[in-house]
Every structure is written in C-alpha cells, then in structure tokens.
Short mmCIF file of C-alpha atoms in Angstrom, two decimals:
data_model
loop_
_atom_site.label_atom_id
_atom_site.label_comp_id
_atom_site.label_asym_id
_atom_site.label_seq_id
_atom_site.Cartn_x
_atom_site.Cartn_y
_atom_site.Cartn_z
CA MET A 1406 125.91 79.65 85.84
CA SER A 1407 128.67 80.51 87.51
CA LEU A 1408 129.98 78.06 90.27
CA ASP A 1409 131.93 80.64 92.25
CA HIS A 1410 129.38 82.17 95.17
CA ARG A 1411 132.36 84.19 96.38
CA LEU A 1412 130.87 87.87 96.94
CA SER A 1413 131.31 90.71 95.03
CA PRO A 1414 132.56 94.11 95.98
CA GLU A 1415 129.20 95.30 96.45
CA LEU A 1416 127.87 92.64 98.34
CA GLU A 1417 131.08 92.64 100.05
CA GLU A 1418 130.42 96.06 101.22
CA LEU A 1419 126.57 95.14 102.44
CA ARG A 1420 128.31 92.32 104.08
CA ARG A 1421 130.74 94.18 106.09
CA THR A 1422 128.03 97.17 107.04
CA VAL A 1423 125.68 95.05 108.24
CA GLU A 1424 128.34 92.88 110.41
CA ALA A 1425 128.97 95.92 112.00
CA PHE A 1426 126.02 97.31 112.68
CA ALA A 1427 125.08 94.28 114.10
CA HIS A 1428 127.80 94.19 116.41
CA ASP A 1429 127.96 97.29 117.41
CA VAL A 1430 124.21 98.25 117.65
CA VAL A 1431 121.88 95.19 117.59
CA ALA A 1432 124.80 92.90 120.14
CA PRO A 1433 124.59 95.53 123.44
CA LYS A 1434 121.24 96.35 123.48
CA ILE A 1435 119.16 93.25 122.01
CA GLY A 1436 119.69 91.09 125.17
CA GLU A 1437 116.92 93.38 126.86
CA PHE A 1438 114.62 93.83 124.52
CA TYR A 1439 114.50 89.36 124.01
CA GLU A 1440 114.77 89.17 128.33
CA HIS A 1441 111.63 91.17 128.18
CA HIS A 1442 109.95 90.08 125.22
CA GLU A 1443 109.76 93.36 123.47
CA PHE A 1444 109.79 94.61 120.16
CA PRO A 1445 112.91 96.67 119.51
CA TYR A 1446 111.69 99.40 117.44
CA GLU A 1447 114.86 101.37 117.29
CA ILE A 1448 116.90 98.54 116.03
CA VAL A 1449 114.04 98.02 112.90
CA ARG A 1450 114.06 101.82 112.30
CA ASP A 1451 117.63 101.61 112.18
CA MET A 1452 117.56 99.13 109.62
CA GLY A 1453 115.06 100.80 107.19
CA ARG A 1454 116.87 103.85 107.51
CA MET A 1455 119.70 101.67 106.06
CA GLY A 1456 117.78 100.13 103.27
CA LEU A 1457 117.66 96.73 104.61
CA PHE A 1458 114.07 96.45 104.00
CA GLY A 1459 114.36 97.30 100.14
CA LEU A 1460 117.44 95.51 99.55
CA PRO A 1461 115.60 93.23 97.23
CA PHE A 1462 113.14 95.93 95.18
CA PRO A 1463 113.62 98.06 92.56
CA GLU A 1464 114.24 101.92 92.93
CA GLU A 1465 111.71 102.75 91.34
CA TYR A 1466 110.22 101.82 94.87
CA GLY A 1467 112.33 102.97 97.06
CA GLY A 1468 113.87 99.53 97.17
CA MET A 1469 118.25 99.59 96.92
CA GLY A 1470 117.85 97.99 92.99
CA GLY A 1471 119.44 94.51 94.72
CA ASP A 1472 118.11 90.99 94.75
CA TYR A 1473 117.70 87.56 96.71
CA LEU A 1474 121.71 87.25 97.73
CA ALA A 1475 121.86 91.15 98.53
CA LEU A 1476 119.33 89.99 101.46
CA GLY A 1477 120.74 86.42 102.03
CA VAL A 1478 123.77 88.62 102.99
CA ALA A 1479 121.90 90.82 105.25
CA LEU A 1480 120.55 88.00 107.27
CA GLU A 1481 123.11 85.79 107.07
CA GLU A 1482 125.13 88.79 109.21
CA LEU A 1483 122.12 89.69 111.76
CA ALA A 1484 121.50 86.10 112.38
CA ARG A 1485 124.93 85.44 113.37
CA VAL A 1486 124.40 88.15 116.36
CA ASP A 1487 120.10 87.87 116.82
CA SER A 1488 117.91 85.75 114.79
CA SER A 1489 114.77 87.78 116.36
CA VAL A 1490 116.10 90.71 114.20
CA ALA A 1491 116.63 89.09 111.84
CA ILE A 1492 113.64 87.28 111.17
CA THR A 1493 111.83 90.39 111.54
CA LEU A 1494 113.82 91.31 108.34
CA GLU A 1495 112.76 88.08 106.41
CA ALA A 1496 109.55 88.31 107.32
CA GLY A 1497 109.25 91.76 106.53
CA VAL A 1498 110.31 91.17 103.01
CA SER A 1499 110.05 87.66 101.95
CA LEU A 1500 106.49 87.65 103.25
CA GLY A 1501 105.26 90.92 104.06
CA ALA A 1502 106.64 92.71 100.49
CA MET A 1503 107.34 90.40 98.04
CA PRO A 1504 103.41 89.58 97.25
CA VAL A 1505 102.91 93.01 97.17
CA TYR A 1506 105.70 93.07 94.76
CA HIS A 1507 105.24 89.59 92.91
CA PHE A 1508 101.41 89.81 92.44
CA GLY A 1509 99.67 93.74 93.46
CA THR A 1510 98.39 96.23 90.77
CA GLU A 1511 100.28 98.96 89.92
CA GLU A 1512 98.25 100.96 92.34
CA GLN A 1513 99.29 98.43 94.83
CA LYS A 1514 102.56 98.59 94.15
CA ARG A 1515 102.77 102.55 95.12
CA GLU A 1516 100.50 102.75 98.04
CA TRP A 1517 102.32 100.23 99.81
CA LEU A 1518 106.32 99.24 98.95
CA PRO A 1519 107.87 102.75 99.83
CA ARG A 1520 106.79 102.66 102.83
CA MET A 1521 107.99 98.91 103.37
CA CYS A 1522 111.16 99.66 101.54
CA ALA A 1523 112.08 102.07 103.73
CA GLY A 1524 111.07 99.99 107.25
CA GLU A 1525 108.45 102.19 107.96
CA VAL A 1526 105.76 99.64 107.80
CA LEU A 1527 105.66 96.16 108.31
CA GLY A 1528 103.53 93.84 106.06
CA ALA A 1529 102.32 90.17 107.31
CA PHE A 1530 101.12 86.99 105.14
CA GLY A 1531 98.94 85.36 106.70
CA LEU A 1532 98.83 81.84 105.81
CA THR A 1533 98.76 79.32 109.00
CA GLU A 1534 96.10 78.67 109.96
CA PRO A 1535 95.37 76.19 112.85
CA ASP A 1536 93.59 73.24 112.16
CA GLY A 1537 95.74 73.60 109.04
CA GLY A 1538 99.72 73.94 109.89
CA SER A 1539 101.82 71.98 106.60
CA ASP A 1540 98.14 71.78 104.84
CA ALA A 1541 98.21 75.10 103.52
CA GLY A 1542 95.33 73.93 100.72
CA ALA A 1543 93.03 73.01 103.82
CA THR A 1544 92.55 76.82 103.70
CA ARG A 1545 89.35 77.42 105.71
CA THR A 1546 88.46 81.59 105.60
CA THR A 1547 86.41 82.92 103.80
CA ALA A 1548 86.29 85.74 101.77
CA VAL A 1549 82.29 86.20 100.03
CA ARG A 1550 81.86 89.19 97.29
CA ASP A 1551 78.96 91.75 98.64
CA GLY A 1552 78.88 93.96 95.95
CA ASP A 1553 82.13 96.13 95.24
CA GLU A 1554 83.91 94.26 99.12
CA TRP A 1555 84.93 91.25 100.26
CA VAL A 1556 83.85 90.09 103.24
CA ILE A 1557 86.16 88.21 105.45
CA ASN A 1558 85.89 85.63 108.15
CA GLY A 1559 88.25 83.24 109.93
CA SER A 1560 91.52 82.75 111.89
CA LYS A 1561 95.23 82.99 111.17
CA CYS A 1562 98.48 81.75 114.03
CA PHE A 1563 101.97 82.53 114.01
CA ILE A 1564 102.32 85.47 112.43
CA THR A 1565 104.93 87.47 112.50
CA ASN A 1566 104.78 91.33 112.25
CA SER A 1567 101.81 91.17 112.11
CA GLY A 1568 100.39 93.29 115.93
CA THR A 1569 103.67 95.65 115.90
CA ASP A 1570 102.67 99.89 116.21
CA ILE A 1571 103.95 99.87 112.38
CA THR A 1572 102.37 96.50 111.07
CA GLY A 1573 100.71 98.26 108.03
CA LEU A 1574 98.51 95.20 106.17
CA VAL A 1575 98.36 91.20 106.08
CA THR A 1576 98.00 89.72 102.73
CA VAL A 1577 95.17 86.84 103.66
CA THR A 1578 94.55 83.80 101.82
CA ALA A 1579 91.01 83.00 102.00
CA VAL A 1580 88.42 81.12 99.61
CA THR A 1581 86.22 83.08 97.58
CA GLY A 1582 84.52 79.77 95.75
CA ARG A 1583 84.29 76.29 94.27
CA LYS A 1584 86.07 75.09 91.04
CA ASP A 1585 83.89 72.21 89.46
CA ASP A 1586 85.23 69.43 91.12
CA GLY A 1587 84.74 71.42 94.68
CA SER A 1588 88.05 71.92 95.61
CA PRO A 1589 88.72 75.53 97.23
CA LEU A 1590 89.63 78.17 95.11
CA ILE A 1591 91.88 80.30 96.98
CA SER A 1592 92.90 83.81 97.22
CA SER A 1593 94.89 86.85 98.40
CA ILE A 1594 93.42 89.94 99.80
CA ILE A 1595 95.34 93.06 101.77
CA VAL A 1596 93.13 93.90 104.85
CA PRO A 1597 95.47 97.43 105.57
CA SER A 1598 95.83 96.84 110.17
CA GLY A 1599 92.79 98.95 112.07
CA THR A 1600 89.88 97.68 109.81
CA PRO A 1601 87.05 97.03 111.42
CA GLY A 1602 86.17 93.17 112.54
CA PHE A 1603 90.18 92.46 112.03
CA THR A 1604 91.85 91.49 115.53
CA VAL A 1605 95.16 91.13 116.17
CA GLY A 1606 95.66 88.69 119.23
CA ALA A 1607 97.91 88.95 122.26
CA PRO A 1608 102.03 87.78 121.66
CA TYR A 1609 102.46 84.85 121.71
CA SER A 1610 104.97 82.95 124.57
CA LYS A 1611 107.38 81.77 122.87
CA VAL A 1612 110.72 79.37 123.40
CA GLY A 1613 112.56 81.25 120.99
CA TRP A 1614 112.36 84.91 118.44
CA ASN A 1615 111.12 86.65 122.00
CA ALA A 1616 112.14 90.48 120.28
CA SER A 1617 110.11 90.10 116.97
CA ASP A 1618 106.38 89.98 116.80
CA THR A 1619 103.77 86.89 116.32
CA ARG A 1620 100.56 86.25 117.01
CA GLU A 1621 97.20 84.95 116.85
CA LEU A 1622 94.29 87.26 114.23
CA SER A 1623 90.68 86.59 113.92
CA PHE A 1624 88.43 88.11 110.77
CA SER A 1625 84.58 88.50 111.44
CA ASP A 1626 82.66 90.53 108.56
CA VAL A 1627 86.31 92.34 107.64
CA ARG A 1628 84.93 94.38 104.97
CA VAL A 1629 87.98 95.36 102.10
CA PRO A 1630 87.55 96.85 98.82
CA VAL A 1631 87.53 94.38 95.93
CA GLY A 1632 90.41 96.25 94.86
CA ASN A 1633 92.71 94.83 97.63
CA LEU A 1634 92.69 91.50 95.79
CA LEU A 1635 96.05 90.39 95.17
CA GLY A 1636 96.76 89.25 91.71
CA THR A 1637 94.10 86.70 90.01
CA GLU A 1638 90.82 85.70 92.09
CA GLY A 1639 91.55 82.13 93.16
CA ARG A 1640 95.74 81.94 92.15
CA GLY A 1641 96.27 82.24 96.11
CA TYR A 1642 97.92 79.22 96.42
CA ALA A 1643 99.72 79.34 93.58
CA GLN A 1644 101.10 82.49 94.90
CA PHE A 1645 102.00 81.53 97.93
CA LEU A 1646 103.92 78.65 97.21
CA ARG A 1647 105.98 80.94 94.99
CA ILE A 1648 106.30 83.51 97.73
CA LEU A 1649 107.38 80.23 100.10
CA ASP A 1650 109.85 78.71 97.65
CA GLU A 1651 111.42 82.39 97.97
CA GLY A 1652 111.53 82.70 101.91
CA ARG A 1653 113.11 79.34 101.91
CA ILE A 1654 116.09 80.79 100.56
CA ALA A 1655 116.06 83.77 103.06
CA ILE A 1656 115.05 81.20 106.36
CA ALA A 1657 118.60 78.63 104.91
CA ALA A 1658 120.87 82.39 105.11
CA LEU A 1659 118.96 83.01 108.41
CA ALA A 1660 120.02 79.75 109.45
CA THR A 1661 123.58 79.73 108.39
CA GLY A 1662 124.09 83.01 109.93
CA LEU A 1663 122.88 81.55 113.86
CA ALA A 1664 125.15 78.25 113.05
CA GLN A 1665 127.69 80.05 112.10
CA GLY A 1666 127.02 82.51 115.58
CA CYS A 1667 127.55 79.55 117.44
CA VAL A 1668 131.17 79.01 115.27
CA ASP A 1669 131.83 82.50 116.95
CA GLU A 1670 131.09 82.40 120.15
CA SER A 1671 132.44 79.00 120.47
CA VAL A 1672 135.58 79.80 119.16
CA ARG A 1673 135.54 82.30 121.58
CA TYR A 1674 135.11 81.64 124.56
CA ALA A 1675 137.29 78.25 123.40
CA LYS A 1676 140.08 80.59 123.89
CA ASP A 1677 139.13 82.14 127.20
CA ARG A 1678 138.25 79.18 129.12
CA HIS A 1679 140.43 77.65 130.78
CA ALA A 1680 140.79 74.49 132.81
CA PHE A 1681 143.17 72.32 134.10
CA GLY A 1682 145.72 75.08 132.83
CA ARG A 1683 145.45 75.88 129.48
CA PRO A 1684 142.69 77.22 127.12
CA ILE A 1685 139.45 74.77 126.14
CA GLY A 1686 140.41 74.58 122.59
CA HIS A 1687 143.82 73.03 122.92
CA ASN A 1688 141.39 70.18 124.16
CA GLN A 1689 141.36 67.90 120.42
CA ALA A 1690 137.57 67.01 122.10
CA ILE A 1691 136.72 70.77 121.53
CA GLN A 1692 138.62 71.05 118.52
CA PHE A 1693 137.24 68.63 116.59
CA LYS A 1694 133.30 70.09 118.02
CA LEU A 1695 134.30 73.43 116.46
CA ALA A 1696 135.80 71.83 112.91
CA ASP A 1697 132.50 69.76 112.93
CA MET A 1698 130.82 73.54 113.13
CA GLU A 1699 132.61 75.31 110.97
CA MET A 1700 132.40 72.82 108.15
CA ARG A 1701 128.82 72.52 108.50
CA ALA A 1702 127.97 76.51 108.55
CA HIS A 1703 130.35 76.84 105.96
CA THR A 1704 128.44 74.19 103.62
CA SER A 1705 124.91 75.89 104.45
CA ARG A 1706 126.17 79.08 103.03
CA LEU A 1707 127.21 77.51 99.88
CA ALA A 1708 124.11 75.87 99.78
CA TRP A 1709 121.73 78.73 99.90
CA ARG A 1710 123.73 81.09 97.88
CA ASP A 1711 123.15 78.71 95.31
CA ALA A 1712 119.20 79.05 95.24
CA ALA A 1713 120.06 82.41 95.36
CA SER A 1714 121.52 82.14 92.29
CA ARG A 1715 119.52 80.15 90.84
CA LEU A 1716 116.47 82.64 91.54
CA VAL A 1717 118.68 85.14 90.50
CA HIS A 1718 119.49 84.19 86.96
CA GLY A 1719 116.04 83.38 85.81
CA GLU A 1720 116.60 79.77 87.03
CA PRO A 1721 114.76 76.48 88.49
CA PHE A 1722 115.41 76.74 92.52
CA LYS A 1723 112.60 74.84 93.62
CA LYS A 1724 114.74 72.03 95.11
CA GLU A 1725 117.97 73.97 95.52
CA ALA A 1726 115.53 76.01 98.02
CA ALA A 1727 114.29 72.93 99.63
CA LEU A 1728 118.33 71.74 100.12
CA ALA A 1729 119.50 75.07 101.29
CA LYS A 1730 115.78 75.02 104.01
CA LEU A 1731 116.14 71.70 105.07
CA TYR A 1732 120.27 71.38 105.37
CA SER A 1733 120.72 74.51 106.85
CA SER A 1734 118.05 74.58 109.69
CA GLU A 1735 119.08 71.28 110.89
CA ILE A 1736 122.49 72.16 110.88
CA ALA A 1737 121.22 75.26 112.59
CA VAL A 1738 120.08 73.16 115.56
CA ASP A 1739 122.62 71.07 115.66
CA ASN A 1740 125.49 73.99 116.26
CA ALA A 1741 123.45 75.57 118.95
CA ARG A 1742 123.35 72.50 120.54
CA GLU A 1743 127.41 71.45 120.43
CA ALA A 1744 127.96 75.59 121.32
CA THR A 1745 126.14 74.92 124.50
CA GLN A 1746 127.85 71.84 125.14
CA ILE A 1747 130.81 73.66 124.75
CA HIS A 1748 130.03 75.38 126.99
CA GLY A 1749 129.08 73.68 129.64
CA GLY A 1750 127.18 75.07 132.75
CA TYR A 1751 127.62 79.14 131.14
CA GLY A 1752 125.95 77.44 127.78
CA PHE A 1753 122.58 77.49 129.99
CA MET A 1754 122.66 81.07 131.01
CA ASN A 1755 120.67 83.67 128.80
CA GLU A 1756 123.71 85.84 129.40
CA TYR A 1757 125.11 84.10 126.90
CA PRO A 1758 124.49 84.19 123.42
CA VAL A 1759 124.74 80.81 122.89
CA ALA A 1760 121.65 80.56 125.24
CA ARG A 1761 119.66 82.46 122.52
CA MET A 1762 120.82 80.80 119.47
CA TRP A 1763 119.47 77.27 121.61
CA ARG A 1764 116.54 78.78 121.33
CA ASP A 1765 115.61 80.48 118.25
CA SER A 1766 116.96 77.29 116.50
CA LYS A 1767 114.29 74.52 116.98
CA ILE A 1768 111.66 76.88 114.60
CA LEU A 1769 114.22 76.96 111.70
CA GLU A 1770 112.83 73.70 111.22
CA ILE A 1771 109.33 73.67 111.41
CA GLY A 1772 108.39 77.26 110.00
CA GLU A 1773 107.92 78.05 106.56
CA GLY A 1774 107.54 74.72 105.50
CA THR A 1775 108.91 71.84 108.13
CA SER A 1776 112.15 69.57 107.60
CA GLU A 1777 109.01 66.15 106.43
CA VAL A 1778 107.74 68.86 104.04
CA GLN A 1779 111.21 69.75 102.82
CA ARG A 1780 112.29 66.03 102.15
CA LEU A 1781 108.54 65.46 100.22
CA LEU A 1782 109.39 69.13 97.70
CA ILE A 1783 112.71 67.57 97.10
CA ALA A 1784 111.68 63.84 96.73
CA ARG A 1785 109.50 65.29 94.71
CA GLU A 1786 111.45 67.40 92.09
CA LEU A 1787 113.26 63.72 91.79
CA GLY A 1788 110.43 62.77 90.30
CA VAL A 1789 109.03 60.16 92.92
#
C-alpha cells in the first residue's frame, strides 16, 4: 500500500467544492440554527443535491461511486466550519445507509439506498441503550417472532438523525434468541418511521452539536415484517462491530476538521487582534500554540487517511481506525481548548465559531466508542 496520502485530482476537486459550500452556505447560516437548536433542513437538502450522502455508494443505488476517502474528505471540510452539519452527514452515511448497503438484501437496497443517497431520507442506527453504554453486547431490546412478523420491545438512547422530518428508518439491534450457552443472539432489524408502537422522544438538550438531531427511542409491541431482518439472524453483533470500525474513520475525519477549523479561526484572530501595539500573532507564546495546533491537525489527517486507504484497498484496518479515532478526538479537544485561550474572552462568546467548536469537541471522545474503548481495541490488536 502506498504511503502517499496526497489527494487525487478528483478528490482534491471534491475537497474544494465542499470547502466552498461550507464557507459560502453553511458558515453564514449555521450559527442561528445552532443557537435555536434547530435542524438545518435547507442545508441538508443542499448536501443531498450535491451527492454528499451518496459519496461512498455505487451508482447503481444512486450513489456517486466513491469510497470512504471521499466521505472523509467531505466530512473534514464540513467540520472545519461546523460539526452539527458534519455529524448529520456522517451518521446518515456511516450509521444510517451503510448497514443497509453492507447487509441488506437486494430488495432492501433498492427500496432505501436511492433515497438515502439523495439525502431525501435519513437513516439512524439504534444501538446504544440506557443501561448499556459501552457494553453494546448487553442489549435488552427484544424481537420475538410471531408468524410473519417481529414484535419489538425496548428502548434506545442518543440516536442521531432518528427524529427529523425526513427520517425514514432506524436499524435496531435486538435479542432474537439465545445460544446453547445462554448468551444472546443479537440481530439487526429495519423499523420504518411511523410504525405503530415506535415512539421518538423529544430532542435532547445537549452541550454541543445543537443543530443536529439526537433522541431517545422506545418500542412497545412494534410489529414489522420478518423480511425487515437485516442480514443473518444472530449476526447483528458482528454486523454493528463492522459498522463501528468503519464509522471510526469517519469520526476521525470529522474530528480532524474541527481541529483544523480551530487553527483556521485562531490564525485569523491572531492576525487581526492587536494588543500592546501589534498583532498578538507576533507573540511567540501564540505562535507556539498555533504551531502545536497545526502539528496535531496534520498528524490526525495522516492517521484517518491511512485507515481509510487500508479500508479502500481491502486491507486490515481495525487497529488503524481505532488509532485515528482516539488520536483525532483527543487532539480536537486540545485544539478547541487552545483556540478558546487564544481568543481570550471572545472565545467564550457564542458569536465566535471557536466557542461552538469547544462545545462540540468533547463528544468526539465519547461517541462511536469512547477513548477507553479505543485503547482496549488497540491493545487487543497488539495481542495483549
């Protein structure tokens, strides 16, 4: 595998296109959406028209024929400006559409993927439960076979894109039986929005990502056809581990974008802000902070692109994905903290993007596998 992670001409063109969209369309509007905790439907529709939701999917399903490198490039450029928009794309693709693409029947793919690739319909991934957290194997939601239907009971929490006006389905993990040793058989089942007994809670009041949709879900005797099973019965645990492995690359790209956005905003501020008769960027203390921030963002970019390249080339990538997610999420928090410090009192004001970045950064160390989980995965891949 080549260690040259420079972008191809096609990916560079994509990067520039998304960069322009982020600065010209997202940046002027997102602050108001964020402040009022509103989902940016207009921006999401624009991303759908651009084909961003279909980037890593084949053209036969309405996609753009790209791969995870393309998705990562788009996520990084969006997150340089705003993470709420970036996580809406990330969850819509990595957690919403990817399970259908990887494990769905041809009929399921034809039914859902074209609309998901167009951004007309969002999918959600119902994995986390109130008593589960990082112990994803401790699923309590159940699905019992009753004739030609599954009857689902249980609840999920912290589910992104699950309650928007354009949410079309949630892929739910549920216990569908027991193995000989008594351990649960976990399966994945598609539950369309609006199914009787499927209740979507009110939006959470969150610290960050305030322009994205995150909700609690409950299932009370929810009936769906047996044909809504996604993949093989009892393989749901293995399926969502594959989805999370890939998703960590996407989160790493998003975190890299946030970290680079902190550099962008801090350099701009350091040039414009004067103190004691000169720009604060002339002070060595500020220069050293900026240099360290750029170093972290650059290294993080190399890490997620390495993991994505391995995935694209069909090589093992589990350890590299965990490394990228762990490093990028932690340096995103570091860069957000330093950016706020460089801005001083203005960094504490919501009108400045770095305040939003500071609030958005912490969840990156938690979502799609905490930093502690990533360290466990890396250690296991090292054979200890």
